[in-house]
């Protein structure tokens, strides 16, 4: 059977269907720890220094812009891609659905090496 005969189904869950992710409508619902799935926007991306091991950090928020985001009070989660200097499609302004295990790191909700899908946004 070739790949043409098998449709590709993008999903963000684990291969084990018994593992449940908490689906979040807003980052205000973000638990301190646990498996989550959420759709948001990449607000900013930062890279590790050339002398440090490769690491890409992306901050995700519910909505871009807004007064709260500029003041730094908007709920956010940090996605860390270890061993990566560049992650395809992860750049500011991109809508992304991601899932993974969230845990506080330096009192910031963080997900290491999340699964993600870039969500196409219709042009208006």
PDB file of C-alpha atoms in Angstrom:
ATOM      1  CA  UNK A   1       0.000   0.000   0.000  1.00  0.00           C
ATOM      2  CA  UNK A   2       1.410   3.395  -0.965  1.00  0.00           C
ATOM      3  CA  UNK A   3       1.073   6.662   0.888  1.00  0.00           C
ATOM      4  CA  UNK A   4      -1.466   7.805  -1.685  1.00  0.00           C
ATOM      5  CA  UNK A   5      -3.830   5.058  -0.500  1.00  0.00           C
ATOM      6  CA  UNK A   6      -3.592   6.150   3.146  1.00  0.00           C
ATOM      7  CA  UNK A   7      -5.034   9.583   3.957  1.00  0.00           C
ATOM      8  CA  UNK A   8      -2.959  11.655   6.342  1.00  0.00           C
ATOM      9  CA  UNK A   9      -4.879  12.614   9.459  1.00  0.00           C
ATOM     10  CA  UNK A  10      -3.279  15.367  11.515  1.00  0.00           C
ATOM     11  CA  UNK A  11      -3.850  14.836  15.204  1.00  0.00           C
ATOM     12  CA  UNK A  12      -2.074  16.132  18.262  1.00  0.00           C
ATOM     13  CA  UNK A  13      -2.816  13.396  20.709  1.00  0.00           C
ATOM     14  CA  UNK A  14      -0.602  10.537  21.739  1.00  0.00           C
ATOM     15  CA  UNK A  15      -0.620   7.246  19.882  1.00  0.00           C
ATOM     16  CA  UNK A  16      -2.218   5.699  22.986  1.00  0.00           C
ATOM     17  CA  UNK A  17      -5.932   6.681  22.924  1.00  0.00           C
ATOM     18  CA  UNK A  18      -6.279   6.161  26.691  1.00  0.00           C
ATOM     19  CA  UNK A  19      -4.188   9.280  27.435  1.00  0.00           C
ATOM     20  CA  UNK A  20      -6.440  12.335  27.759  1.00  0.00           C
ATOM     21  CA  UNK A  21      -5.546  15.949  27.101  1.00  0.00           C
ATOM     22  CA  UNK A  22      -7.459  18.787  28.742  1.00  0.00           C
ATOM     23  CA  UNK A  23      -8.818  20.943  25.898  1.00  0.00           C
ATOM     24  CA  UNK A  24      -8.493  24.641  26.768  1.00  0.00           C
ATOM     25  CA  UNK A  25     -10.732  27.375  25.369  1.00  0.00           C
ATOM     26  CA  UNK A  26      -8.560  30.047  26.989  1.00  0.00           C
ATOM     27  CA  UNK A  27      -5.183  30.158  28.667  1.00  0.00           C
ATOM     28  CA  UNK A  28      -6.969  31.395  31.791  1.00  0.00           C
ATOM     29  CA  UNK A  29      -8.013  27.724  32.236  1.00  0.00           C
ATOM     30  CA  UNK A  30      -4.375  26.534  32.128  1.00  0.00           C
ATOM     31  CA  UNK A  31      -3.652  24.114  34.990  1.00  0.00           C
ATOM     32  CA  UNK A  32      -0.389  24.259  36.959  1.00  0.00           C
ATOM     33  CA  UNK A  33       0.498  20.773  35.681  1.00  0.00           C
ATOM     34  CA  UNK A  34      -1.023  18.287  33.263  1.00  0.00           C
ATOM     35  CA  UNK A  35      -1.604  17.428  29.614  1.00  0.00           C
ATOM     36  CA  UNK A  36      -3.233  20.217  27.625  1.00  0.00           C
ATOM     37  CA  UNK A  37      -4.294  21.037  24.077  1.00  0.00           C
ATOM     38  CA  UNK A  38      -4.883  24.632  22.983  1.00  0.00           C
ATOM     39  CA  UNK A  39      -5.025  26.902  19.955  1.00  0.00           C
ATOM     40  CA  UNK A  40      -3.385  30.307  20.194  1.00  0.00           C
ATOM     41  CA  UNK A  41      -1.043  32.755  18.508  1.00  0.00           C
ATOM     42  CA  UNK A  42       2.736  32.934  18.673  1.00  0.00           C
ATOM     43  CA  UNK A  43       3.487  36.297  20.266  1.00  0.00           C
ATOM     44  CA  UNK A  44       7.275  36.113  20.266  1.00  0.00           C
ATOM     45  CA  UNK A  45      10.163  33.792  19.455  1.00  0.00           C
ATOM     46  CA  UNK A  46      13.642  33.772  20.987  1.00  0.00           C
ATOM     47  CA  UNK A  47      16.717  31.738  20.196  1.00  0.00           C
ATOM     48  CA  UNK A  48      19.650  30.494  22.241  1.00  0.00           C
ATOM     49  CA  UNK A  49      23.037  32.164  21.994  1.00  0.00           C
ATOM     50  CA  UNK A  50      25.472  30.703  19.447  1.00  0.00           C
ATOM     51  CA  UNK A  51      27.668  29.374  22.268  1.00  0.00           C
ATOM     52  CA  UNK A  52      24.756  27.585  24.013  1.00  0.00           C
ATOM     53  CA  UNK A  53      23.058  24.337  22.999  1.00  0.00           C
ATOM     54  CA  UNK A  54      20.295  24.859  20.381  1.00  0.00           C
ATOM     55  CA  UNK A  55      17.008  25.989  21.912  1.00  0.00           C
ATOM     56  CA  UNK A  56      13.983  27.860  20.537  1.00  0.00           C
ATOM     57  CA  UNK A  57      11.401  29.470  22.833  1.00  0.00           C
ATOM     58  CA  UNK A  58       7.986  30.646  21.638  1.00  0.00           C
ATOM     59  CA  UNK A  59       5.447  32.530  23.756  1.00  0.00           C
ATOM     60  CA  UNK A  60       1.821  31.726  22.875  1.00  0.00           C
ATOM     61  CA  UNK A  61      -1.205  33.878  23.810  1.00  0.00           C
ATOM     62  CA  UNK A  62      -4.952  33.632  23.126  1.00  0.00           C
ATOM     63  CA  UNK A  63      -5.108  36.788  20.976  1.00  0.00           C
ATOM     64  CA  UNK A  64      -2.518  39.029  19.386  1.00  0.00           C
ATOM     65  CA  UNK A  65      -2.353  42.770  20.021  1.00  0.00           C
ATOM     66  CA  UNK A  66      -4.516  44.121  22.777  1.00  0.00           C
ATOM     67  CA  UNK A  67      -3.555  46.354  25.656  1.00  0.00           C
ATOM     68  CA  UNK A  68      -3.059  43.425  28.054  1.00  0.00           C
ATOM     69  CA  UNK A  69      -0.479  41.795  25.791  1.00  0.00           C
ATOM     70  CA  UNK A  70       1.541  45.011  25.596  1.00  0.00           C
ATOM     71  CA  UNK A  71       1.530  45.373  29.364  1.00  0.00           C
ATOM     72  CA  UNK A  72       2.676  41.796  29.851  1.00  0.00           C
ATOM     73  CA  UNK A  73      -0.420  40.783  31.816  1.00  0.00           C
ATOM     74  CA  UNK A  74      -1.964  38.518  29.167  1.00  0.00           C
ATOM     75  CA  UNK A  75      -2.140  34.817  30.041  1.00  0.00           C
ATOM     76  CA  UNK A  76       0.568  32.988  28.124  1.00  0.00           C
ATOM     77  CA  UNK A  77       2.407  29.705  27.843  1.00  0.00           C
ATOM     78  CA  UNK A  78       6.017  29.151  26.805  1.00  0.00           C
ATOM     79  CA  UNK A  79       6.800  26.435  24.251  1.00  0.00           C
ATOM     80  CA  UNK A  80      10.408  25.227  24.303  1.00  0.00           C
ATOM     81  CA  UNK A  81      11.815  23.241  21.403  1.00  0.00           C
ATOM     82  CA  UNK A  82      15.018  21.651  22.685  1.00  0.00           C
ATOM     83  CA  UNK A  83      17.779  20.879  20.200  1.00  0.00           C
ATOM     84  CA  UNK A  84      16.266  23.198  17.578  1.00  0.00           C
ATOM     85  CA  UNK A  85      17.624  26.489  16.256  1.00  0.00           C
ATOM     86  CA  UNK A  86      14.694  26.789  13.836  1.00  0.00           C
ATOM     87  CA  UNK A  87      11.219  25.215  13.908  1.00  0.00           C
ATOM     88  CA  UNK A  88       9.326  25.341  10.586  1.00  0.00           C
ATOM     89  CA  UNK A  89       6.333  27.688  10.752  1.00  0.00           C
ATOM     90  CA  UNK A  90       6.911  28.912  14.309  1.00  0.00           C
ATOM     91  CA  UNK A  91       7.190  32.685  14.016  1.00  0.00           C
ATOM     92  CA  UNK A  92       5.366  35.680  15.522  1.00  0.00           C
ATOM     93  CA  UNK A  93       1.757  36.085  14.415  1.00  0.00           C
ATOM     94  CA  UNK A  94       1.206  32.445  13.426  1.00  0.00           C
ATOM     95  CA  UNK A  95      -1.887  30.631  14.710  1.00  0.00           C
ATOM     96  CA  UNK A  96      -0.912  27.259  16.148  1.00  0.00           C
ATOM     97  CA  UNK A  97      -2.652  24.318  17.799  1.00  0.00           C
ATOM     98  CA  UNK A  98      -0.321  22.585  20.220  1.00  0.00           C
ATOM     99  CA  UNK A  99      -0.429  19.900  22.882  1.00  0.00           C
ATOM    100  CA  UNK A 100       1.881  18.580  25.555  1.00  0.00           C
ATOM    101  CA  UNK A 101       2.629  18.347  29.250  1.00  0.00           C
ATOM    102  CA  UNK A 102       2.562  21.733  30.965  1.00  0.00           C
ATOM    103  CA  UNK A 103       4.655  22.404  34.060  1.00  0.00           C
ATOM    104  CA  UNK A 104       5.811  25.587  35.779  1.00  0.00           C
ATOM    105  CA  UNK A 105       9.413  26.557  35.015  1.00  0.00           C
ATOM    106  CA  UNK A 106      10.543  29.744  36.808  1.00  0.00           C
ATOM    107  CA  UNK A 107       6.824  30.292  37.577  1.00  0.00           C
ATOM    108  CA  UNK A 108       5.961  30.377  33.850  1.00  0.00           C
ATOM    109  CA  UNK A 109       3.730  27.636  32.371  1.00  0.00           C
ATOM    110  CA  UNK A 110       6.015  25.752  29.984  1.00  0.00           C
ATOM    111  CA  UNK A 111       5.669  22.870  27.521  1.00  0.00           C
ATOM    112  CA  UNK A 112       8.833  21.155  26.308  1.00  0.00           C
ATOM    113  CA  UNK A 113       8.898  19.789  22.730  1.00  0.00           C
ATOM    114  CA  UNK A 114       5.141  20.142  22.107  1.00  0.00           C
ATOM    115  CA  UNK A 115       3.282  18.581  19.213  1.00  0.00           C
ATOM    116  CA  UNK A 116       1.987  21.364  17.002  1.00  0.00           C
ATOM    117  CA  UNK A 117       0.037  22.116  13.846  1.00  0.00           C
ATOM    118  CA  UNK A 118       0.084  25.458  12.044  1.00  0.00           C
ATOM    119  CA  UNK A 119      -3.533  26.602  11.588  1.00  0.00           C
ATOM    120  CA  UNK A 120      -4.211  28.349   8.260  1.00  0.00           C
ATOM    121  CA  UNK A 121      -5.891  31.710   8.712  1.00  0.00           C
ATOM    122  CA  UNK A 122      -8.117  32.935   5.850  1.00  0.00           C
ATOM    123  CA  UNK A 123      -7.009  36.212   4.333  1.00  0.00           C
ATOM    124  CA  UNK A 124      -9.577  38.950   4.482  1.00  0.00           C
TER     125      UNK A 124
END
